[in-house]
PDB file of C-alpha atoms and ligand atoms in Angstrom:
ATOM      1  CA  MET V   1       1.258  -4.175 -16.430  1.00 97.00           C
ATOM      2  CA  ARG V   2      -0.789  -1.259 -17.649  1.00 98.00           C
ATOM      3  CA  ILE V   3      -1.891   1.528 -15.295  1.00 98.00           C
ATOM      4  CA  ASP V   4      -4.254   4.377 -16.208  1.00 98.00           C
ATOM      5  CA  VAL V   5      -4.818   7.311 -13.846  1.00 98.00           C
ATOM      6  CA  VAL V   6      -7.620   9.813 -14.387  1.00 98.00           C
ATOM      7  CA  THR V   7      -7.042  12.990 -12.373  1.00 98.00           C
ATOM      8  CA  ILE V   8      -7.457  16.767 -12.433  1.00 98.00           C
ATOM      9  CA  PHE V   9      -3.767  17.042 -11.398  1.00 98.00           C
ATOM     10  CA  PRO V  10      -1.698  14.921 -13.815  1.00 98.00           C
ATOM     11  CA  GLU V  11       1.389  16.898 -12.699  1.00 98.00           C
ATOM     12  CA  TYR V  12       0.884  15.572  -9.156  1.00 98.00           C
ATOM     13  CA  LEU V  13       1.862  12.155 -10.537  1.00 98.00           C
ATOM     14  CA  GLU V  14       5.221  13.380 -11.876  1.00 98.00           C
ATOM     15  CA  PRO V  15       7.053  11.228  -9.258  1.00 97.00           C
ATOM     16  CA  LEU V  16       5.962   8.184 -11.296  1.00 97.00           C
ATOM     17  CA  ASN V  17       8.851   9.156 -13.613  1.00 96.00           C
ATOM     18  CA  VAL V  18      11.412   8.739 -10.833  1.00 96.00           C
ATOM     19  CA  SER V  19      13.290   5.848  -9.233  1.00 96.00           C
ATOM     20  CA  LEU V  20      11.849   2.339  -9.194  1.00 96.00           C
ATOM     21  CA  VAL V  21       8.555   3.125 -10.952  1.00 96.00           C
ATOM     22  CA  GLY V  22      10.257   5.471 -13.445  1.00 97.00           C
ATOM     23  CA  LYS V  23      12.806   2.773 -14.313  1.00 97.00           C
ATOM     24  CA  ALA V  24      10.092   0.113 -14.657  1.00 97.00           C
ATOM     25  CA  ARG V  25       8.330   2.441 -17.098  1.00 97.00           C
ATOM     26  CA  ALA V  26      11.516   3.118 -19.046  1.00 97.00           C
ATOM     27  CA  ARG V  27      12.159  -0.641 -19.307  1.00 97.00           C
ATOM     28  CA  GLY V  28       8.620  -1.232 -20.581  1.00 96.00           C
ATOM     29  CA  GLN V  29       7.590  -3.321 -17.537  1.00 96.00           C
ATOM     30  CA  LEU V  30       4.992  -0.738 -16.596  1.00 98.00           C
ATOM     31  CA  ASP V  31       2.856   1.207 -19.064  1.00 97.00           C
ATOM     32  CA  VAL V  32       1.499   4.220 -17.115  1.00 98.00           C
ATOM     33  CA  ARG V  33      -0.944   6.562 -18.848  1.00 98.00           C
ATOM     34  CA  LEU V  34      -2.131   9.769 -17.196  1.00 98.00           C
ATOM     35  CA  HIS V  35      -5.391  11.422 -18.253  1.00 98.00           C
ATOM     36  CA  ASP V  36      -6.681  14.885 -17.376  1.00 98.00           C
ATOM     37  CA  LEU V  37     -10.300  14.549 -16.262  1.00 98.00           C
ATOM     38  CA  ARG V  38     -10.985  18.077 -17.553  1.00 98.00           C
ATOM     39  CA  ASP V  39     -10.446  16.808 -21.113  1.00 98.00           C
ATOM     40  CA  TRP V  40     -13.915  15.278 -20.761  1.00 98.00           C
ATOM     41  CA  THR V  41     -15.698  18.487 -19.729  1.00 98.00           C
ATOM     42  CA  HIS V  42     -17.589  20.571 -22.269  1.00 98.00           C
ATOM     43  CA  ASP V  43     -18.047  23.976 -20.634  1.00 98.00           C
ATOM     44  CA  ARG V  44     -15.785  27.023 -20.801  1.00 98.00           C
ATOM     45  CA  HIS V  45     -14.654  26.600 -17.178  1.00 98.00           C
ATOM     46  CA  ARG V  46     -13.983  22.868 -17.585  1.00 98.00           C
ATOM     47  CA  THR V  47     -16.110  22.236 -14.487  1.00 98.00           C
ATOM     48  CA  VAL V  48     -15.654  18.933 -12.655  1.00 98.00           C
ATOM     49  CA  ASP V  49     -17.490  19.681  -9.380  1.00 98.00           C
ATOM     50  CA  ASP V  50     -20.846  20.876  -8.108  1.00 98.00           C
ATOM     51  CA  THR V  51     -22.670  21.419  -4.804  1.00 98.00           C
ATOM     52  CA  PRO V  52     -23.806  18.326  -2.890  1.00 98.00           C
ATOM     53  CA  TYR V  53     -27.440  17.234  -2.955  1.00 98.00           C
ATOM     54  CA  GLY V  54     -28.789  17.395   0.589  1.00 98.00           C
ATOM     55  CA  GLY V  55     -26.517  20.322   1.442  1.00 98.00           C
ATOM     56  CA  GLY V  56     -23.361  20.347   3.506  1.00 96.00           C
ATOM     57  CA  PRO V  57     -19.839  21.651   3.092  1.00 96.00           C
ATOM     58  CA  GLY V  58     -17.561  21.114   0.122  1.00 96.00           C
ATOM     59  CA  MET V  59     -18.171  20.081  -3.451  1.00 97.00           C
ATOM     60  CA  VAL V  60     -18.794  16.739  -5.148  1.00 98.00           C
ATOM     61  CA  MET V  61     -17.221  15.590  -8.421  1.00 98.00           C
ATOM     62  CA  LYS V  62     -19.802  15.510 -11.220  1.00 98.00           C
ATOM     63  CA  PRO V  63     -20.575  12.110 -12.747  1.00 98.00           C
ATOM     64  CA  GLU V  64     -20.540  13.088 -16.447  1.00 98.00           C
ATOM     65  CA  PRO V  65     -16.797  13.818 -16.906  1.00 98.00           C
ATOM     66  CA  TRP V  66     -15.886  10.660 -14.955  1.00 98.00           C
ATOM     67  CA  GLY V  67     -18.275   8.553 -17.044  1.00 98.00           C
ATOM     68  CA  GLU V  68     -16.898   9.878 -20.325  1.00 98.00           C
ATOM     69  CA  ALA V  69     -13.284   9.596 -19.174  1.00 98.00           C
ATOM     70  CA  LEU V  70     -13.635   6.034 -17.904  1.00 98.00           C
ATOM     71  CA  ASP V  71     -15.535   4.919 -21.019  1.00 98.00           C
ATOM     72  CA  ALA V  72     -12.728   6.334 -23.174  1.00 98.00           C
ATOM     73  CA  VAL V  73     -10.018   4.625 -21.090  1.00 98.00           C
ATOM     74  CA  LEU V  74     -11.951   1.336 -21.055  1.00 98.00           C
ATOM     75  CA  ALA V  75     -12.493   1.450 -24.812  1.00 97.00           C
ATOM     76  CA  ALA V  76      -8.730   0.990 -25.194  1.00 89.00           C
ATOM     77  CA  GLY V  77      -8.756  -2.559 -23.796  1.00 88.00           C
ATOM     78  CA  PRO V  78     -10.820  -5.613 -22.785  1.00 87.00           C
ATOM     79  CA  SER V  79     -13.438  -4.946 -20.089  1.00 81.00           C
ATOM     80  CA  ALA V  80     -14.180  -8.645 -19.460  1.00 84.00           C
ATOM     81  CA  GLY V  81     -12.133 -11.833 -19.094  1.00 89.00           C
ATOM     82  CA  ASP V  82      -8.500 -12.209 -18.045  1.00 90.00           C
ATOM     83  CA  GLY V  83      -7.419  -8.844 -19.412  1.00 94.00           C
ATOM     84  CA  ALA V  84     -10.174  -6.876 -17.642  1.00 96.00           C
ATOM     85  CA  PRO V  85      -9.016  -3.967 -15.462  1.00 98.00           C
ATOM     86  CA  VAL V  86      -9.468  -3.438 -11.737  1.00 98.00           C
ATOM     87  CA  LEU V  87     -10.873   0.009 -10.988  1.00 98.00           C
ATOM     88  CA  VAL V  88      -9.121   1.304  -7.871  1.00 98.00           C
ATOM     89  CA  VAL V  89     -10.920   4.202  -6.180  1.00 98.00           C
ATOM     90  CA  PRO V  90      -8.850   5.878  -3.441  1.00 98.00           C
ATOM     91  CA  THR V  91     -11.073   7.102  -0.613  1.00 98.00           C
ATOM     92  CA  PRO V  92     -10.641   7.435   3.157  1.00 97.00           C
ATOM     93  CA  SER V  93     -13.869   5.426   3.488  1.00 97.00           C
ATOM     94  CA  GLY V  94     -12.481   2.449   1.561  1.00 98.00           C
ATOM     95  CA  ARG V  95     -11.082  -0.867   2.753  1.00 98.00           C
ATOM     96  CA  PRO V  96      -7.522  -0.654   4.072  1.00 98.00           C
ATOM     97  CA  PHE V  97      -4.747  -0.963   1.491  1.00 98.00           C
ATOM     98  CA  THR V  98      -2.565  -3.862   2.649  1.00 97.00           C
ATOM     99  CA  GLN V  99       0.404  -5.825   1.329  1.00 95.00           C
ATOM    100  CA  GLU V 100      -2.080  -8.614   0.591  1.00 96.00           C
ATOM    101  CA  LEU V 101      -4.068  -6.302  -1.703  1.00 98.00           C
ATOM    102  CA  ALA V 102      -0.833  -5.060  -3.313  1.00 98.00           C
ATOM    103  CA  VAL V 103       0.075  -8.697  -4.118  1.00 97.00           C
ATOM    104  CA  GLU V 104      -3.401  -9.288  -5.561  1.00 98.00           C
ATOM    105  CA  LEU V 105      -3.271  -6.148  -7.713  1.00 98.00           C
ATOM    106  CA  ALA V 106       0.271  -6.967  -8.891  1.00 98.00           C
ATOM    107  CA  ALA V 107      -1.117 -10.156 -10.460  1.00 97.00           C
ATOM    108  CA  ARG V 108      -3.590  -8.229 -12.621  1.00 97.00           C
ATOM    109  CA  PRO V 109      -2.694  -6.936 -16.076  1.00 97.00           C
ATOM    110  CA  TRP V 110      -4.443  -3.577 -15.874  1.00 98.00           C
ATOM    111  CA  LEU V 111      -5.301  -1.122 -13.091  1.00 98.00           C
ATOM    112  CA  ILE V 112      -7.307   2.084 -13.475  1.00 98.00           C
ATOM    113  CA  PHE V 113      -7.033   4.625 -10.642  1.00 98.00           C
ATOM    114  CA  THR V 114      -9.588   7.400 -10.071  1.00 98.00           C
ATOM    115  CA  PRO V 115      -8.124   9.824  -7.509  1.00 98.00           C
ATOM    116  CA  ALA V 116     -10.797  12.324  -6.442  1.00 97.00           C
ATOM    117  CA  ARG V 117     -10.593  15.823  -5.000  1.00 89.00           C
ATOM    118  CA  TYR V 118     -13.240  17.701  -2.990  1.00 84.00           C
ATOM    119  CA  GLU V 119     -15.696  15.487  -1.049  1.00 93.00           C
ATOM    120  CA  GLY V 120     -15.392  12.640  -3.557  1.00 97.00           C
ATOM    121  CA  ILE V 121     -17.078  11.387  -6.720  1.00 98.00           C
ATOM    122  CA  ASP V 122     -20.860  11.189  -7.234  1.00 98.00           C
ATOM    123  CA  ARG V 123     -21.732   7.700  -5.930  1.00 98.00           C
ATOM    124  CA  ARG V 124     -23.507   6.699  -9.122  1.00 98.00           C
ATOM    125  CA  VAL V 125     -20.172   6.526 -10.978  1.00 98.00           C
ATOM    126  CA  ILE V 126     -18.819   3.825  -8.654  1.00 98.00           C
ATOM    127  CA  ASP V 127     -22.146   1.964  -8.612  1.00 98.00           C
ATOM    128  CA  ASP V 128     -22.368   2.038 -12.412  1.00 98.00           C
ATOM    129  CA  TYR V 129     -18.881   0.651 -13.087  1.00 98.00           C
ATOM    130  CA  ALA V 130     -19.206  -1.889 -10.259  1.00 98.00           C
ATOM    131  CA  GLU V 131     -21.868  -3.604 -12.386  1.00 97.00           C
ATOM    132  CA  ARG V 132     -19.279  -4.300 -15.080  1.00 95.00           C
ATOM    133  CA  LEU V 133     -15.889  -4.175 -13.412  1.00 97.00           C
ATOM    134  CA  ASP V 134     -13.979  -5.282 -10.342  1.00 98.00           C
ATOM    135  CA  VAL V 135     -14.115  -2.022  -8.341  1.00 98.00           C
ATOM    136  CA  ARG V 136     -12.039  -1.568  -5.159  1.00 98.00           C
ATOM    137  CA  GLU V 137     -12.557   1.405  -2.896  1.00 98.00           C
ATOM    138  CA  VAL V 138      -9.315   1.644  -0.957  1.00 98.00           C
ATOM    139  CA  SER V 139      -7.950   3.764   1.904  1.00 98.00           C
ATOM    140  CA  ILE V 140      -4.205   4.053   2.552  1.00 98.00           C
ATOM    141  CA  GLY V 141      -4.706   4.873   6.237  1.00 98.00           C
ATOM    142  CA  ASP V 142      -6.884   6.417   8.900  1.00 97.00           C
ATOM    143  CA  TYR V 143      -6.294  10.047   7.992  1.00 97.00           C
ATOM    144  CA  VAL V 144      -7.831  12.364   5.418  1.00 96.00           C
ATOM    145  CA  LEU V 145      -5.755  13.775   2.560  1.00 97.00           C
ATOM    146  CA  ALA V 146      -6.768  16.566   0.211  1.00 96.00           C
ATOM    147  CA  GLY V 147      -7.120  14.154  -2.683  1.00 97.00           C
ATOM    148  CA  GLY V 148      -6.448  10.656  -3.962  1.00 98.00           C
ATOM    149  CA  GLU V 149      -3.285  11.433  -5.952  1.00 98.00           C
ATOM    150  CA  ALA V 150      -0.830  10.780  -3.080  1.00 98.00           C
ATOM    151  CA  PRO V 151      -2.610   7.460  -2.340  1.00 98.00           C
ATOM    152  CA  VAL V 152      -2.187   6.543  -6.035  1.00 98.00           C
ATOM    153  CA  LEU V 153       1.567   7.183  -5.752  1.00 98.00           C
ATOM    154  CA  VAL V 154       1.649   4.969  -2.662  1.00 98.00           C
ATOM    155  CA  MET V 155      -0.330   2.135  -4.219  1.00 98.00           C
ATOM    156  CA  VAL V 156       1.462   2.193  -7.592  1.00 98.00           C
ATOM    157  CA  GLU V 157       4.842   1.971  -5.845  1.00 98.00           C
ATOM    158  CA  ALA V 158       3.714  -0.873  -3.574  1.00 98.00           C
ATOM    159  CA  VAL V 159       2.388  -2.801  -6.595  1.00 98.00           C
ATOM    160  CA  ALA V 160       5.207  -1.990  -9.036  1.00 98.00           C
ATOM    161  CA  ARG V 161       7.968  -3.269  -6.751  1.00 97.00           C
ATOM    162  CA  LEU V 162       6.227  -6.666  -6.722  1.00 97.00           C
ATOM    163  CA  LEU V 163       6.233  -7.036 -10.516  1.00 97.00           C
ATOM    164  CA  PRO V 164       8.676  -9.634 -11.825  1.00 95.00           C
ATOM    165  CA  GLY V 165      12.042  -8.071 -12.682  1.00 93.00           C
ATOM    166  CA  VAL V 166      11.297  -4.649 -11.166  1.00 93.00           C
ATOM    167  CA  LEU V 167      13.331  -5.025  -7.964  1.00 90.00           C
ATOM    168  CA  GLY V 168      16.990  -5.810  -8.643  1.00 79.00           C
ATOM    169  CA  ASN V 169      17.151  -8.676  -6.191  1.00 68.00           C
ATOM    170  CA  ALA V 170      14.223 -11.124  -6.292  1.00 57.00           C
ATOM    171  CA  GLU V 171      14.941 -11.987  -2.665  1.00 58.00           C
ATOM    172  CA  SER V 172      14.362  -8.417  -1.552  1.00 70.00           C
ATOM    173  CA  HIS V 173      10.671  -8.795  -0.839  1.00 81.00           C
ATOM    174  CA  ARG V 174      11.023 -12.088   0.979  1.00 68.00           C
ATOM    175  CA  ASP V 175      11.578 -10.523   4.419  1.00 69.00           C
ATOM    176  CA  ASP V 176       9.414  -7.420   3.886  1.00 80.00           C
ATOM    177  CA  SER V 177       7.243  -6.523   6.826  1.00 80.00           C
ATOM    178  CA  PHE V 178       3.800  -7.987   5.984  1.00 83.00           C
ATOM    179  CA  ALA V 179       5.170 -10.404   3.351  1.00 76.00           C
ATOM    180  CA  PRO V 180       3.802 -13.954   3.560  1.00 70.00           C
ATOM    181  CA  GLY V 181       6.209 -16.685   4.719  1.00 68.00           C
ATOM    182  CA  ALA V 182       8.208 -17.472   7.829  1.00 63.00           C
ATOM    183  CA  MET V 183       8.091 -13.878   9.087  1.00 70.00           C
ATOM    184  CA  ALA V 184       4.392 -13.509   8.232  1.00 77.00           C
ATOM    185  CA  GLY V 185       2.694 -10.967  10.449  1.00 86.00           C
ATOM    186  CA  LEU V 186       5.947  -9.612  11.925  1.00 94.00           C
ATOM    187  CA  LEU V 187       7.583  -6.254  11.350  1.00 96.00           C
ATOM    188  CA  GLU V 188      11.140  -6.252  10.034  1.00 95.00           C
ATOM    189  CA  GLY V 189      13.804  -5.557  12.631  1.00 96.00           C
ATOM    190  CA  PRO V 190      16.748  -3.117  12.387  1.00 97.00           C
ATOM    191  CA  VAL V 191      19.416  -3.274   9.674  1.00 98.00           C
ATOM    192  CA  TYR V 192      23.089  -2.192   9.688  1.00 98.00           C
ATOM    193  CA  THR V 193      25.896  -1.615   7.198  1.00 98.00           C
ATOM    194  CA  LYS V 194      29.542  -0.514   7.326  1.00 98.00           C
ATOM    195  CA  PRO V 195      31.397   0.961   9.169  1.00 98.00           C
ATOM    196  CA  PRO V 196      31.371  -1.523  12.087  1.00 97.00           C
ATOM    197  CA  GLU V 197      31.522   1.395  14.535  1.00 98.00           C
ATOM    198  CA  TRP V 198      29.926   4.827  14.085  1.00 98.00           C
ATOM    199  CA  ARG V 199      29.872   7.572  16.762  1.00 98.00           C
ATOM    200  CA  GLY V 200      30.893   4.987  19.312  1.00 98.00           C
ATOM    201  CA  ARG V 201      28.003   2.711  18.363  1.00 98.00           C
ATOM    202  CA  ALA V 202      28.978  -0.805  17.373  1.00 98.00           C
ATOM    203  CA  VAL V 203      27.006  -3.060  15.051  1.00 98.00           C
ATOM    204  CA  PRO V 204      25.497  -5.969  17.056  1.00 98.00           C
ATOM    205  CA  GLU V 205      28.254  -8.571  17.427  1.00 98.00           C
ATOM    206  CA  VAL V 206      26.095 -11.434  16.144  1.00 98.00           C
ATOM    207  CA  LEU V 207      25.789  -9.847  12.686  1.00 98.00           C
ATOM    208  CA  ILE V 208      29.571  -9.982  12.208  1.00 97.00           C
ATOM    209  CA  SER V 209      29.826 -13.523  13.589  1.00 97.00           C
ATOM    210  CA  GLY V 210      29.195 -15.213  10.218  1.00 97.00           C
ATOM    211  CA  HIS V 211      27.005 -17.692  12.102  1.00 98.00           C
ATOM    212  CA  HIS V 212      23.873 -17.872   9.954  1.00 98.00           C
ATOM    213  CA  GLY V 213      21.808 -19.789  12.500  1.00 98.00           C
ATOM    214  CA  ARG V 214      22.492 -17.231  15.248  1.00 98.00           C
ATOM    215  CA  ILE V 215      21.913 -14.338  12.846  1.00 98.00           C
ATOM    216  CA  GLY V 216      18.539 -15.756  11.765  1.00 97.00           C
ATOM    217  CA  ARG V 217      17.505 -16.224  15.394  1.00 98.00           C
ATOM    218  CA  TRP V 218      18.636 -12.705  16.348  1.00 98.00           C
ATOM    219  CA  ARG V 219      16.694 -11.192  13.420  1.00 97.00           C
ATOM    220  CA  ARG V 220      13.588 -13.071  14.411  1.00 97.00           C
ATOM    221  CA  ASP V 221      13.852 -11.931  18.045  1.00 98.00           C
ATOM    222  CA  GLU V 222      14.302  -8.333  16.898  1.00 98.00           C
ATOM    223  CA  ALA V 223      11.264  -8.694  14.616  1.00 97.00           C
ATOM    224  CA  LEU V 224       9.229 -10.019  17.564  1.00 97.00           C
ATOM    225  CA  ARG V 225      10.419  -7.166  19.800  1.00 98.00           C
ATOM    226  CA  ARG V 226       9.629  -4.514  17.246  1.00 98.00           C
ATOM    227  CA  THR V 227       6.205  -5.979  16.500  1.00 97.00           C
ATOM    228  CA  SER V 228       5.407  -6.186  20.213  1.00 97.00           C
ATOM    229  CA  THR V 229       6.331  -2.519  20.726  1.00 98.00           C
ATOM    230  CA  HIS V 230       4.928  -0.924  17.553  1.00 98.00           C
ATOM    231  CA  ARG V 231       2.078  -3.255  16.586  1.00 97.00           C
ATOM    232  CA  PRO V 232       0.753  -5.251  19.537  1.00 97.00           C
ATOM    233  CA  ASP V 233      -2.383  -5.827  17.433  1.00 96.00           C
ATOM    234  CA  LEU V 234      -0.272  -8.032  15.105  1.00 95.00           C
ATOM    235  CA  VAL V 235       0.933 -10.136  18.043  1.00 96.00           C
ATOM    236  CA  GLU V 236      -2.666 -10.539  19.199  1.00 95.00           C
ATOM    237  CA  ARG V 237      -3.672 -11.758  15.730  1.00 92.00           C
ATOM    238  CA  CYS V 238      -0.694 -14.075  15.342  1.00 91.00           C
ATOM    239  CA  ASP V 239      -1.204 -17.861  15.318  1.00 89.00           C
ATOM    240  CA  PRO V 240       0.941 -19.372  18.134  1.00 90.00           C
ATOM    241  CA  ALA V 241       1.127 -22.632  16.122  1.00 89.00           C
ATOM    242  CA  ALA V 242       3.248 -20.758  13.538  1.00 90.00           C
ATOM    243  CA  LEU V 243       5.894 -19.973  16.187  1.00 93.00           C
ATOM    244  CA  ASP V 244       8.729 -22.082  17.557  1.00 95.00           C
ATOM    245  CA  LYS V 245       9.863 -22.513  21.181  1.00 96.00           C
ATOM    246  CA  ARG V 246      12.356 -19.644  20.997  1.00 97.00           C
ATOM    247  CA  ASP V 247       9.679 -17.313  19.576  1.00 97.00           C
ATOM    248  CA  LEU V 248       7.406 -18.199  22.481  1.00 96.00           C
ATOM    249  CA  ALA V 249      10.236 -17.595  24.975  1.00 97.00           C
ATOM    250  CA  THR V 250      10.998 -14.186  23.445  1.00 98.00           C
ATOM    251  CA  LEU V 251       7.324 -13.216  23.487  1.00 97.00           C
ATOM    252  CA  ALA V 252       7.038 -14.411  27.102  1.00 97.00           C
ATOM    253  CA  GLU V 253       9.968 -12.088  27.992  1.00 97.00           C
ATOM    254  CA  LEU V 254       7.995  -9.299  26.332  1.00 98.00           C
ATOM    255  CA  GLY V 255       4.976 -10.120  28.477  1.00 97.00           C
ATOM    256  CA  TRP V 256       2.941 -12.177  25.977  1.00 97.00           C
ATOM    257  CA  GLU V 257       1.352 -15.550  26.693  1.00 94.00           C
ATOM    258  CA  PRO V 258      -1.023 -17.706  24.647  1.00 92.00           C
ATOM    259  CA  GLY V 259      -4.480 -17.625  26.225  1.00 91.00           C
ATOM    260  CA  PRO V 260      -7.173 -20.324  26.372  1.00 91.00           C
ATOM    261  CA  ASP V 261      -8.487 -19.134  22.967  1.00 91.00           C
ATOM    262  CA  GLY V 262      -5.072 -19.947  21.444  1.00 89.00           C
ATOM    263  CA  ARG V 263      -4.260 -16.261  20.861  1.00 94.00           C
ATOM    264  CA  PHE V 264      -1.639 -14.121  22.551  1.00 96.00           C
ATOM    265  CA  GLY V 265      -2.499 -11.665  25.262  1.00 96.00           C
ATOM    266  CA  ARG V 266      -0.387  -9.591  27.632  1.00 92.00           C
ATOM    267  CA  ALA V 267       0.307 -11.803  30.634  1.00 79.00           C
ATOM    268  CA  SER V 268       1.583  -8.916  32.719  1.00 63.00           C
ATOM    269  CA  ARG V 269       3.114  -5.499  32.259  1.00 60.00           C
ATOM    270  CA  PRO V 270       5.685  -5.788  29.455  1.00 56.00           C
ATOM    271  CA  VAL V 271       9.325  -5.529  30.456  1.00 57.00           C
ATOM    272  CA  GLU V 272      10.446  -1.960  29.687  1.00 59.00           C
ATOM    273  CA  GLU V 273      13.020  -1.764  26.883  1.00 57.00           C
TER     274      GLU V 273
HETATM  275  N1  ADE R 301      -8.283  10.407  -0.151  1.00 70.51           N
HETATM  276  C1  ADE R 301      -8.193  11.209   0.924  1.00 70.51           C
HETATM  277  N2  ADE R 301      -7.685  10.570   1.982  1.00 70.51           N
HETATM  278  C2  ADE R 301      -7.440   9.279   1.566  1.00 70.51           C
HETATM  279  C3  ADE R 301      -6.932   8.119   2.193  1.00 70.51           C
HETATM  280  N3  ADE R 301      -6.571   8.102   3.475  1.00 70.51           N
HETATM  281  N4  ADE R 301      -6.826   6.998   1.462  1.00 70.51           N
HETATM  282  C4  ADE R 301      -7.207   6.991   0.173  1.00 70.51           C
HETATM  283  N5  ADE R 301      -7.703   8.040  -0.480  1.00 70.51           N
HETATM  284  C5  ADE R 301      -7.827   9.190   0.206  1.00 70.51           C
END
């Protein structure tokens, strides 16, 4: 996969040389190219921002450097057909970045990220490229950062670990929270390793039992518990038809019951943990 990032802070993306993404780059599985937006300015101060039309606080990123930069990046590859890039625009006003979107992006050959600073990029840039490209305005969460570079690090890591051969063990994403499959829509429960006892705390007996059926059931109950506590919205969205009798019993213990609309709701006050 090829990834281009246009930014005024290429050094902010230094972590892309480290760990999983750094190794994927070194192995040639990921071709990441960083571009300094200021290389496409033409004034002495290498200006990339200006005051907003209509007034208000902050500055807006000028369209000209973005247009020149993106045209130059796009000129290096196909802009239509199977090889065409997805333009990913990080912004707190975008659609939520989810595991589903990460999976979709991981299947594409080329991503171009445009992390902005200040109050964002002049709207005409996004509107212009949206006429020719698949443009995704994406938010990594309901909070406002100082710029889109940290969101790019987040998204590139989430996508890169899904690329074939990037994670050591192909099974490792199977049970990820938010991964599709048997545990779809549930958060992953707790994990343990050696030693069997640490500071007087023992590893749950079932995990040392060697009984795969009981272990699977215990993990699923823990996933249900954790989801109920941390993300009740996921339980509410969950399809009861995808759950077995034991799942329903565990959820009932946690105070959840399927309602007449077929969705879960809190039957009563949840049992305190
Ligand atoms: N830029 C600033 N805050 C952001 C967020 N939450 N997601 C994506 N880009 C951003």
